[in-house]
Each structure stands twice: as structure tokens, then as C-alpha cells.
CSV table of C-alpha atoms in Angstrom, one decimal:
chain,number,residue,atom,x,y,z
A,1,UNK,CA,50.8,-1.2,-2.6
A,2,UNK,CA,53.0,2.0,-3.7
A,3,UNK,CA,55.9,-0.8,-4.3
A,4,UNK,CA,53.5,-3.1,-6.9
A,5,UNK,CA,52.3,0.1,-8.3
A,6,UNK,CA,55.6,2.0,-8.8
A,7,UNK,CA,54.9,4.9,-7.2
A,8,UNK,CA,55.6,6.7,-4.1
A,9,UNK,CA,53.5,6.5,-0.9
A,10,UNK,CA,52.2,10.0,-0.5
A,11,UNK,CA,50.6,9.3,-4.1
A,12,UNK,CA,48.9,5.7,-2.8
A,13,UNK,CA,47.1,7.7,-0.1
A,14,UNK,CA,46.5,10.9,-2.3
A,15,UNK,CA,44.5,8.4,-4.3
A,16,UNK,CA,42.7,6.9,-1.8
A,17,UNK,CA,41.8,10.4,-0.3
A,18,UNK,CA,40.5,11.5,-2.9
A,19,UNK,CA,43.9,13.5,-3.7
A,20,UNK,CA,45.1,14.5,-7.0
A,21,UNK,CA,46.7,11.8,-8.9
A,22,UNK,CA,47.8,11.6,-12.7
A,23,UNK,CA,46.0,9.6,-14.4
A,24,UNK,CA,49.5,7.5,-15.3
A,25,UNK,CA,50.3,6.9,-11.5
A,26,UNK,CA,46.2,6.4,-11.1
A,27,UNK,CA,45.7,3.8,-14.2
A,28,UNK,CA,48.8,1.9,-11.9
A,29,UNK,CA,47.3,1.6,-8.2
A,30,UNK,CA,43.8,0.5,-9.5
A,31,UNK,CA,45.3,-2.4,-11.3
A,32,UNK,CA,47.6,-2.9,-8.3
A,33,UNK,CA,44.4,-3.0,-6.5
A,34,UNK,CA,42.8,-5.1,-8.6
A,35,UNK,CA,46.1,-7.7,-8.7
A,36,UNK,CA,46.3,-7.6,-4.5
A,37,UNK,CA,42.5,-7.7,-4.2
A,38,UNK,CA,43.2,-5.0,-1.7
A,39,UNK,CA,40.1,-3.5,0.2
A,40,UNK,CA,40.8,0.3,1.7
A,41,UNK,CA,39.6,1.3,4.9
A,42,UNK,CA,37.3,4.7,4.1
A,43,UNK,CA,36.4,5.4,7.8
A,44,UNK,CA,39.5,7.7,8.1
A,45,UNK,CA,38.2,9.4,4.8
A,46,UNK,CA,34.7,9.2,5.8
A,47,UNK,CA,35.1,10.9,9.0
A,48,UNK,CA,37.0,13.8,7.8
A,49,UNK,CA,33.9,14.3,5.0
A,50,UNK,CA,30.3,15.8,5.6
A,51,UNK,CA,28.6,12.7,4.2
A,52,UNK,CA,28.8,9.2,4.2
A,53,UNK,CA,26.8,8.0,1.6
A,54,UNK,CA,25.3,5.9,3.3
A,55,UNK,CA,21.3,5.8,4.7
A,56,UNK,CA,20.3,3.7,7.0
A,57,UNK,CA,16.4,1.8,6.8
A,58,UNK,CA,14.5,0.6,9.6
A,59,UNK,CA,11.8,-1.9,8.6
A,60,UNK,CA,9.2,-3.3,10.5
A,61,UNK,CA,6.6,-6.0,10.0
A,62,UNK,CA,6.8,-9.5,7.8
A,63,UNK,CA,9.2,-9.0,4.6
A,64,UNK,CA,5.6,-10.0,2.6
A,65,UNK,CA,5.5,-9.2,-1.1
A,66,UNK,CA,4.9,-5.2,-0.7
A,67,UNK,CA,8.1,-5.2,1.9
A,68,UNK,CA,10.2,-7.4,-0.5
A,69,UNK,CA,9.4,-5.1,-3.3
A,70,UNK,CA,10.0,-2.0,-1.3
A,71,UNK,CA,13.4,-3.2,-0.3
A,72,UNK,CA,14.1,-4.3,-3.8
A,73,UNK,CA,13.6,-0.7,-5.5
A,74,UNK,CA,15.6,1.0,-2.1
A,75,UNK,CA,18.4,-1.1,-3.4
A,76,UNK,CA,18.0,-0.7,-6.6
A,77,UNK,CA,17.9,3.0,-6.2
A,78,UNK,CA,20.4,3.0,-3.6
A,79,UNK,CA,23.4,1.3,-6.7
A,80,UNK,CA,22.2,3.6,-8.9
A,81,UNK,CA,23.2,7.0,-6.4
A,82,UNK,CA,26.3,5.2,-5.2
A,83,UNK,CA,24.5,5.2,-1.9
A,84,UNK,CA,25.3,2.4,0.8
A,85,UNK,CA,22.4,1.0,2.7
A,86,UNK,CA,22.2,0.2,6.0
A,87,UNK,CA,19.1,-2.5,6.7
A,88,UNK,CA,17.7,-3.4,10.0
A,89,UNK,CA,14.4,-5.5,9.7
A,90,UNK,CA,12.6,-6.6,12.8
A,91,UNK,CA,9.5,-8.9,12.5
A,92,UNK,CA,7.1,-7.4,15.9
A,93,UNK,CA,6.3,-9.6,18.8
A,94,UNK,CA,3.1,-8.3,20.0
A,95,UNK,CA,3.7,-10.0,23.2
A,96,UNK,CA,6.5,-8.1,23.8
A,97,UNK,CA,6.7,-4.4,22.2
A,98,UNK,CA,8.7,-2.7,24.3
A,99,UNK,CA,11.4,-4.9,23.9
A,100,UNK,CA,10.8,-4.5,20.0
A,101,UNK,CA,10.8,-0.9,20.1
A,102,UNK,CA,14.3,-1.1,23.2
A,103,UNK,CA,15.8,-3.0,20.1
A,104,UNK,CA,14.7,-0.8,17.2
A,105,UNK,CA,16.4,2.6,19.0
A,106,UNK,CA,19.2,0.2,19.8
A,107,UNK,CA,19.3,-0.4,15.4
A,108,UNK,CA,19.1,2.8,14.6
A,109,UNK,CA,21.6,4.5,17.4
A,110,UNK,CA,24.1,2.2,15.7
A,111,UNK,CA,23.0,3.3,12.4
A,112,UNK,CA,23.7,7.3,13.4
A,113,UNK,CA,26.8,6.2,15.2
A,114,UNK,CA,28.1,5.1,12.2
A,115,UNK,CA,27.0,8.6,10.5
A,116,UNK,CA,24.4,7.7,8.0
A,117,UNK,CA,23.3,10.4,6.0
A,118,UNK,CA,19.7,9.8,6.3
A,119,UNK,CA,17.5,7.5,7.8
A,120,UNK,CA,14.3,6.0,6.3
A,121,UNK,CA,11.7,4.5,8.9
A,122,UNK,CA,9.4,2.1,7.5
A,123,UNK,CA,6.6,1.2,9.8
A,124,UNK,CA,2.7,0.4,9.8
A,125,UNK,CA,2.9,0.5,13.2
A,126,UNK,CA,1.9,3.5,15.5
A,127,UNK,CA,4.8,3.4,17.7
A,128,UNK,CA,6.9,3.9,14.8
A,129,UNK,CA,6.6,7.6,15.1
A,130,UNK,CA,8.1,7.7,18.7
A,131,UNK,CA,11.2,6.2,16.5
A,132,UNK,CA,10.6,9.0,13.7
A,133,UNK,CA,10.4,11.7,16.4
A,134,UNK,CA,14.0,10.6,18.6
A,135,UNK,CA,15.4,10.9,14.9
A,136,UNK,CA,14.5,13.8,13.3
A,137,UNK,CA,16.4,16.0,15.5
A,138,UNK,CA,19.8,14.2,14.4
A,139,UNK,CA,19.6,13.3,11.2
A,140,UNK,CA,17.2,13.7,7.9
A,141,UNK,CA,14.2,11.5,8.3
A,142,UNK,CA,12.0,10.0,5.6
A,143,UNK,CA,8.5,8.1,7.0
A,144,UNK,CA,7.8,5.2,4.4
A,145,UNK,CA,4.4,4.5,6.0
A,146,UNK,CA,1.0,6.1,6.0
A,147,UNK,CA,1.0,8.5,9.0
A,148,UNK,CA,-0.8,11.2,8.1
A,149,UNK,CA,0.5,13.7,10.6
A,150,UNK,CA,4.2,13.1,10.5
A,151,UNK,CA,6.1,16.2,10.1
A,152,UNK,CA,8.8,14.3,7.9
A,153,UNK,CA,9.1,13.4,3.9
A,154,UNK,CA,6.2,10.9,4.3
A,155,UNK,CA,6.1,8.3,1.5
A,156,UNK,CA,3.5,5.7,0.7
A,157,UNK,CA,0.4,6.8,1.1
A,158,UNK,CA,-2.0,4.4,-1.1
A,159,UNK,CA,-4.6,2.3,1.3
A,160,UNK,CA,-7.0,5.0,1.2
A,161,UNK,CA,-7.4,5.5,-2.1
A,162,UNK,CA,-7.4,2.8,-3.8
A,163,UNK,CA,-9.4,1.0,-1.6
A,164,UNK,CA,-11.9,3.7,-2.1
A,165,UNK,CA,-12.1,2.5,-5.6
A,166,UNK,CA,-12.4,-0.9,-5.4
A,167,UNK,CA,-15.3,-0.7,-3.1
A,168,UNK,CA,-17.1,1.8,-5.0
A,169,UNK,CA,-16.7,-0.9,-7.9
A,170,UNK,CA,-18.6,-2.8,-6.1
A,171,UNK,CA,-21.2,-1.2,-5.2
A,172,UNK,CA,-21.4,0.3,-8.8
A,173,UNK,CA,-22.2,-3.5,-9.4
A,174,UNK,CA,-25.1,-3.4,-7.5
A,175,UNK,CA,-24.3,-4.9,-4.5
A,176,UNK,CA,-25.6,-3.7,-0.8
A,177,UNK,CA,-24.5,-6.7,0.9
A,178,UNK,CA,-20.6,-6.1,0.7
A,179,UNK,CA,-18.3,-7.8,3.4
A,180,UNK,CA,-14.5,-6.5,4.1
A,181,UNK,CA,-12.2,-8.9,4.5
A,182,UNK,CA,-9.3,-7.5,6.8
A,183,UNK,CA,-6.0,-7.1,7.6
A,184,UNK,CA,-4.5,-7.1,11.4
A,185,UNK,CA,-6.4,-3.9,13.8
A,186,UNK,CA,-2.8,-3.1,14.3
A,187,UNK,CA,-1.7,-2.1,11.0
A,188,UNK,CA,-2.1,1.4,9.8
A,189,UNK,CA,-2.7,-0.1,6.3
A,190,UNK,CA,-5.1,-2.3,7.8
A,191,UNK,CA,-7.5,0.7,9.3
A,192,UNK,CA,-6.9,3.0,6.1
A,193,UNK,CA,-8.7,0.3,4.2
A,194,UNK,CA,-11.5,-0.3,6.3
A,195,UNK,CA,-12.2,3.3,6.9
A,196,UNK,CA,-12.7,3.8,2.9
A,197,UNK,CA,-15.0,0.9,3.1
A,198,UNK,CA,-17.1,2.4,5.8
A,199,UNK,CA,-17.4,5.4,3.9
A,200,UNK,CA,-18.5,4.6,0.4
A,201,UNK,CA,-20.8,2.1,2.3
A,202,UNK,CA,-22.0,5.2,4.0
A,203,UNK,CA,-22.5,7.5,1.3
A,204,UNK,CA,-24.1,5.1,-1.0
A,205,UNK,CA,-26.7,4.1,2.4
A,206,UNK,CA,-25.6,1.2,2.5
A,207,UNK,CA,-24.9,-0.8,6.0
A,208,UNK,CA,-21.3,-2.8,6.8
A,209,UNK,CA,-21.5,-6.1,7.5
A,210,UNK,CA,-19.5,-7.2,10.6
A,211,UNK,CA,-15.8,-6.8,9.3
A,212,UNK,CA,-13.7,-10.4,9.4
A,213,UNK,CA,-10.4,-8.9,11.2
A,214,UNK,CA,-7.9,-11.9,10.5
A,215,UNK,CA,-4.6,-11.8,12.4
A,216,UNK,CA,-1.7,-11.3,9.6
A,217,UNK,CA,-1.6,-10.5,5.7
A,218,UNK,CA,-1.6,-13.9,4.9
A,219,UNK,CA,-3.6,-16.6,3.5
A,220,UNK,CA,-3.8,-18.8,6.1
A,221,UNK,CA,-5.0,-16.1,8.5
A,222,UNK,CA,-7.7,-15.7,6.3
A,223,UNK,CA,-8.9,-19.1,5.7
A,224,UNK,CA,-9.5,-19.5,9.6
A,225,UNK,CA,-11.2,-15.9,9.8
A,226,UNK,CA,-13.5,-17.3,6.9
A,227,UNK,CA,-14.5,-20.3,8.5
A,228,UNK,CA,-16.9,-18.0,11.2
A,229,UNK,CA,-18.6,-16.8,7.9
A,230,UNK,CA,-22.2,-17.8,6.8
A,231,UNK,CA,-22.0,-18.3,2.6
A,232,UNK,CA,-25.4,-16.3,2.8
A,233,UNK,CA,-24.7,-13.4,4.6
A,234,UNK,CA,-22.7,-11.5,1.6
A,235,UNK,CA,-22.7,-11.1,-2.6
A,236,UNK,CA,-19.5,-9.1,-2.4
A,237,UNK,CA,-16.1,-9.3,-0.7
A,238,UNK,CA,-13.1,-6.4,-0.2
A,239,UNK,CA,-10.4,-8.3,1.0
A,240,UNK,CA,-7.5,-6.1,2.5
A,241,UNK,CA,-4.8,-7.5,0.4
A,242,UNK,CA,-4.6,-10.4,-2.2
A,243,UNK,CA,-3.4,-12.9,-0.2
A,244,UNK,CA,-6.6,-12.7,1.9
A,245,UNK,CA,-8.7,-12.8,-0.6
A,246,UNK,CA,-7.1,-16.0,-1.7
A,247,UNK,CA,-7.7,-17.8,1.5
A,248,UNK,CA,-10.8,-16.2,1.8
A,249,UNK,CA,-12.2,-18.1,-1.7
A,250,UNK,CA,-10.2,-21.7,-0.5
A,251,UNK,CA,-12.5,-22.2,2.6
A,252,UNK,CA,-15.7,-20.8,0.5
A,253,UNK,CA,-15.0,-23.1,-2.4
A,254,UNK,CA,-14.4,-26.0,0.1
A,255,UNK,CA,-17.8,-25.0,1.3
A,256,UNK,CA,-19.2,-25.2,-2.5
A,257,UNK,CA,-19.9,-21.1,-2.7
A,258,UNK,CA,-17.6,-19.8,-5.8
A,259,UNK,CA,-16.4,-17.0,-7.0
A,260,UNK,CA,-17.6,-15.4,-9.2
A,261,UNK,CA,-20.6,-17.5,-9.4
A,262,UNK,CA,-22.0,-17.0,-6.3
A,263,UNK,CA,-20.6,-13.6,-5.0
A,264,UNK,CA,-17.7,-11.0,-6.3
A,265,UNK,CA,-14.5,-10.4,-4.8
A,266,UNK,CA,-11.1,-8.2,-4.7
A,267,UNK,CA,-7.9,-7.9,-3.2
A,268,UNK,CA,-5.3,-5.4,-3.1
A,269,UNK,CA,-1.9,-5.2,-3.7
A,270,UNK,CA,-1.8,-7.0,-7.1
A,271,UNK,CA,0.8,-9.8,-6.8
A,272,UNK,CA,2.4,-11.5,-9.9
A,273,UNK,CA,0.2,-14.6,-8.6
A,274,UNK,CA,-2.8,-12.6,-8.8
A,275,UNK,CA,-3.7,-13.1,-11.9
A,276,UNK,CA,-3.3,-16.6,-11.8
A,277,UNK,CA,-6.1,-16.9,-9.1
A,278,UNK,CA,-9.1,-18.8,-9.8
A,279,UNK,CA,-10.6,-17.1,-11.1
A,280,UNK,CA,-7.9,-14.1,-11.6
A,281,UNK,CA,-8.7,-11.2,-8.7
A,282,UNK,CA,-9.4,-8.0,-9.6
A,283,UNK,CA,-7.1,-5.8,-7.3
A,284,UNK,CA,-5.6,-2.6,-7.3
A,285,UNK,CA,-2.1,-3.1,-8.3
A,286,UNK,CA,0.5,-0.4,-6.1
A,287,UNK,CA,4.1,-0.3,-7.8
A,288,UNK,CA,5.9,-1.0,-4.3
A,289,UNK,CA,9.0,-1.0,-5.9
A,290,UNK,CA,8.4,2.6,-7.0
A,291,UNK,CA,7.6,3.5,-3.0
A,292,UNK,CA,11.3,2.2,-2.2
A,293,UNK,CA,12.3,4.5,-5.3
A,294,UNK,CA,11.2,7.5,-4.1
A,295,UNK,CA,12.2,6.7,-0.2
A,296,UNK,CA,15.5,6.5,-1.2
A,297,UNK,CA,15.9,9.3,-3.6
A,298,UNK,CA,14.1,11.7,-1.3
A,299,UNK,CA,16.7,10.7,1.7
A,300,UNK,CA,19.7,11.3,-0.7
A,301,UNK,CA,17.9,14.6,-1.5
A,302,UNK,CA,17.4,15.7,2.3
A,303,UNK,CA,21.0,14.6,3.0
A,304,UNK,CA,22.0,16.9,-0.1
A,305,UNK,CA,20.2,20.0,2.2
A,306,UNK,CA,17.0,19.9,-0.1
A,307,UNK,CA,14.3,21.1,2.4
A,308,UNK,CA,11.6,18.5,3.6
A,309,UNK,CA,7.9,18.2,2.8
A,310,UNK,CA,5.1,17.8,4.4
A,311,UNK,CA,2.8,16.7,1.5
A,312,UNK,CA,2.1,13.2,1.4
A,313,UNK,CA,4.0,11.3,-1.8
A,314,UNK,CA,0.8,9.3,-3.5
A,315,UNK,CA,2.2,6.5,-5.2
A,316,UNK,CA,1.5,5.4,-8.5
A,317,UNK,CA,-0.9,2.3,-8.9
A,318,UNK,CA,-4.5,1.6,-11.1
A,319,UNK,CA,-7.5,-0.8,-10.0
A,320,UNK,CA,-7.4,-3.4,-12.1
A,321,UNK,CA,-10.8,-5.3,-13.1
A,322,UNK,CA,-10.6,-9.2,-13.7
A,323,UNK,CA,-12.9,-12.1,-14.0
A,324,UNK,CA,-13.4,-12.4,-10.2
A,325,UNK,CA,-15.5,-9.7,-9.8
A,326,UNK,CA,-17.4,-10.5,-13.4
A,327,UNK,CA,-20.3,-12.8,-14.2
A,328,UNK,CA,-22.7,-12.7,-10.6
């Protein structure tokens, strides 16, 4: 290298350890690095520094569109800092979660060995805090989920709320019989959402119908959960996320009940397709990519020495209305 570059050997590894170098003898060993497509080793350099830049994520559940988006704005984020990112994903088998969870502290030991910065924990699953916990005393921790007690940066809290407003929609309609449509028991999203439909149900006297629990986020899920359904029995549907909803309408269209003929309905999460629907769902859109923003900026921040905080990060997001829940 110091040969093709015409300079001396100290000076090579002065710039590579971030040494002086004039910026003659510099201009010289990036083009000789750019000629002999040569690739440095930074451990050396990175062990003798504080930081790494690097932070590792942990993600759990089905890379759906929220996940994909989430991971989209972390890396995003992530090239703009000159941060490295570490990814494990790990879709659950329910039939086996201790393995899952044995293989998640497995991920993330090999994340700290390699001394990330930072890690952010992404989980809608309860035994994600026993993961949270076993790191925070090590490294900086950030909880992209919605636990509500977590004593680290917690990011993402949105099921709550905006389902609160999409069910008071609703009922602001004039519906009493209003049926929730939702996501898997085990999902922390999942129970958010159906607690804020109990309550404005509640506080406007009105009675829940028995909830349809389907068994993932996804359409299909929903289609079978729907079949069990009587057309009668409802004039207004929450549906935990979009895709639901979509399955939901297939089996009751099959079944010659339309929306938003014969009853009103709406999602959450707002995907592209979502408007697209027939007829388009009202929804309340969540900017997911914004979520893997702030994760990611608020784990450079704590790896900076910032101090944590415990106030949940509400994300940015708006109900939007649409033709499916117009016209009953």
C-alpha cells in the first residue's frame, strides 16, 4: 500500500488510525485504496476506541409492513449517523419459546461481544423485557415496543391511541353494535387495541360484542376468524390492523354483506394498499418509518452519554376517514 502510494509505512497506518496525515500523502493512499480495492481491518482501531459505531437491533415477530418500515427508517437513519447496524430477526415459534428466547440472548451476547454501542430491542412480546432487563446493565438500551413500565428509552407507543379514535368514530356514527376484529392474544399491540375498544364502548354504555381473536396480522387469519361470524350480529367493525380488515370484508362479501352498504369498517396501520381497498378503509395511518427514526437516533444519543427517559415517545400518525366507513 505505502509502495503504490509513495509514502512511508508509519504514514499508511497513521492514516488508517486515524493519525495525522497531510493531506498530499492522504489525497495518495485513498486513491491507492481505491486502485487495490483494499478493505482495512478496523477491529484493531475499534478496540483501542470508546465506541464502535455500531448498534445492534433485535427484532421479533413477522417482518409485516410496520416491521419492514421500521427497519427501513433504522437504516436509513443509521447511513445518515455513520452508524453500522447489527440486525438479528427471529420470527417466534410458539411451540417452542424458550428455545426462541435461548437464541435471542445467544444474538444479542454476540452483538455486545462485538461491542455495539447500543442496543435496540424490538418486541410485542412480553418476554422481551426479560431480554431488555439482562441488557440494560451492559450496554444503553432502547425498547421499540409498547411496554409501558420499561425503565428504558421506550419508543412506539401508538395502539392505544389511535385506536381510541377510530372507535370513537364509530360510535360518533351511531353505531351500538360494534365488533373488534383482532390481532393475536399474544401481541402487546394486539391487547392495547382491544383495551381502547372496551373502553369507549364502556363510556359511551355501550356492550362489546364477542371479540374475533384471529391468530396472525394477516389476511388470511382473518378470513377464517370471519367465517364463525353471523352477517347480523354487527353494523360496525374495528379491525386490529388493515390487513384484517381486508380479509375480514373478502369472506363477508363472499357471503353477499358489503361494506359500506351493509355495515362500516376500519383498520389500522394505513398501508400504501389501503387506499386501494374496496371500498378504500378508513385507518389510522402510523409513520413506522418515523418509529425506526427515532429508535435509532435516541441509541446514538444514549451511546453519546445523553441520559435515558422514561416518558413514552408517541409517534406521529392521524386517523384517516375514507369511503369504507361512509354511506350506512
Amino acid at each position: 500500500m505505502g509502495r503504490r502510494a509513495g509514502v512511508s509505512a508509519q504514514t499508511v497506518s497513521r492514516y488508517f488510525n486515524d493519525g495525522y496525515v497531510s493531506e498530499q500523502a492522504r489525497a495518495r493512499i485513498e486513491e491507492a485504496v481505491r486502485v487495490l480495492g483494499y478493505v482495512p481491518n478496523r477491529l484493531p482501531v475499534q478496540l483501542r476506541r470508546d465506541r464502535t459505531d455500531s448498534i445492534g437491533v433485535c427484532l421479533f415477530g413477522p417482518l409485516n409492513y410496520g416491521n419492514s418500515s421500521i427497519m427501513t427508517g433504522i437504516y436509513r437513519v443509521a447511513r445518515e449517523l455513520g452508524q453500522r447496524v447489527l440486525m438479528a430477526h427471529m420470527q417466534p415459534d410458539l411451540q417452542n419459546s424458550t428455545a426462541l428466547w435461548d437464541e435471542a440472548m445467544a444474538e444479542i451476547d454476540a452483538m455486545i461481544a462485538n461491542r455495539v454501542d447500543a442496543m435496540v430491542i424490538a418486541s410485542p412480546y412480553e418476554g422481551g423485557m426479560a431480554m431488555v432487563d439482562r441488557v440494560g446493565g451492559l450496554v444503553p438500551v432502547v425498547v421499540l415496543s409498547e411496554f409501558m413500565d420499561s425503565e428504558c428509552d421506550p419508543v412506539g407507543s401508538y395502539s392505544y391511541g389511535f385506536s381510541i379514535g377510530l372507535v370513537e368514530h364509530l360510535v360518533e356514527l351511531g353505531h351500538t353494535k360494534i365488533l373488534h376484529v383482532a390481532g393475536p392474544g399474544d401481541r402487546i399491540q394486539s391487547r392495547m387495541r382491544r383495551r381502547a375498544y372496551e373502553e369507549v364502548l364502556a363510556r359511551a354504555g355501550l356492550a362489546p360484542l364477542p371479540v374475533v381473536e384471529c391468530q396472525e396480522w394477516d389476511s388470511a387469519s382473518a378470513a377464517k376468524a370471519a367465517e364463525s361470524v353471523a352477517p347480523d350480529s354487527f353494523t360496525a367493525v374495528f379491525a386490529g390492523n388493515d390487513d384484517l380488515a381486508l380479509g375480514f370484508m373478502s369472506v363477508m362479501r363472499a357471503r353477499g354483506v358489503v361494506a359500506p352498504r351493509d355495515y362500516v369498517i376500519a383498520g389500522f396501520d394505513d398501508r400504501p394498499q389501503a387506499r386501494f381497498f374496496e371500498p378504500p378503509l378508513t385507518t389510522a395511518h402510523i409513520n413506522f418509518d418515523k418509529i425506526g427514526e427515532v429508535a435509532i437516533r435516541t441509541a446514538v444519543a444514549r451511546a453519546a452519554g445523553e441520559p435515558e427517559s422514561t416518558r413514552q415517545s408517541f409517534v406521529p400518525g392521524e386517523i384517516v376517514l375514507r369511503e369504507s366507513t361512509e354511506g350506512f
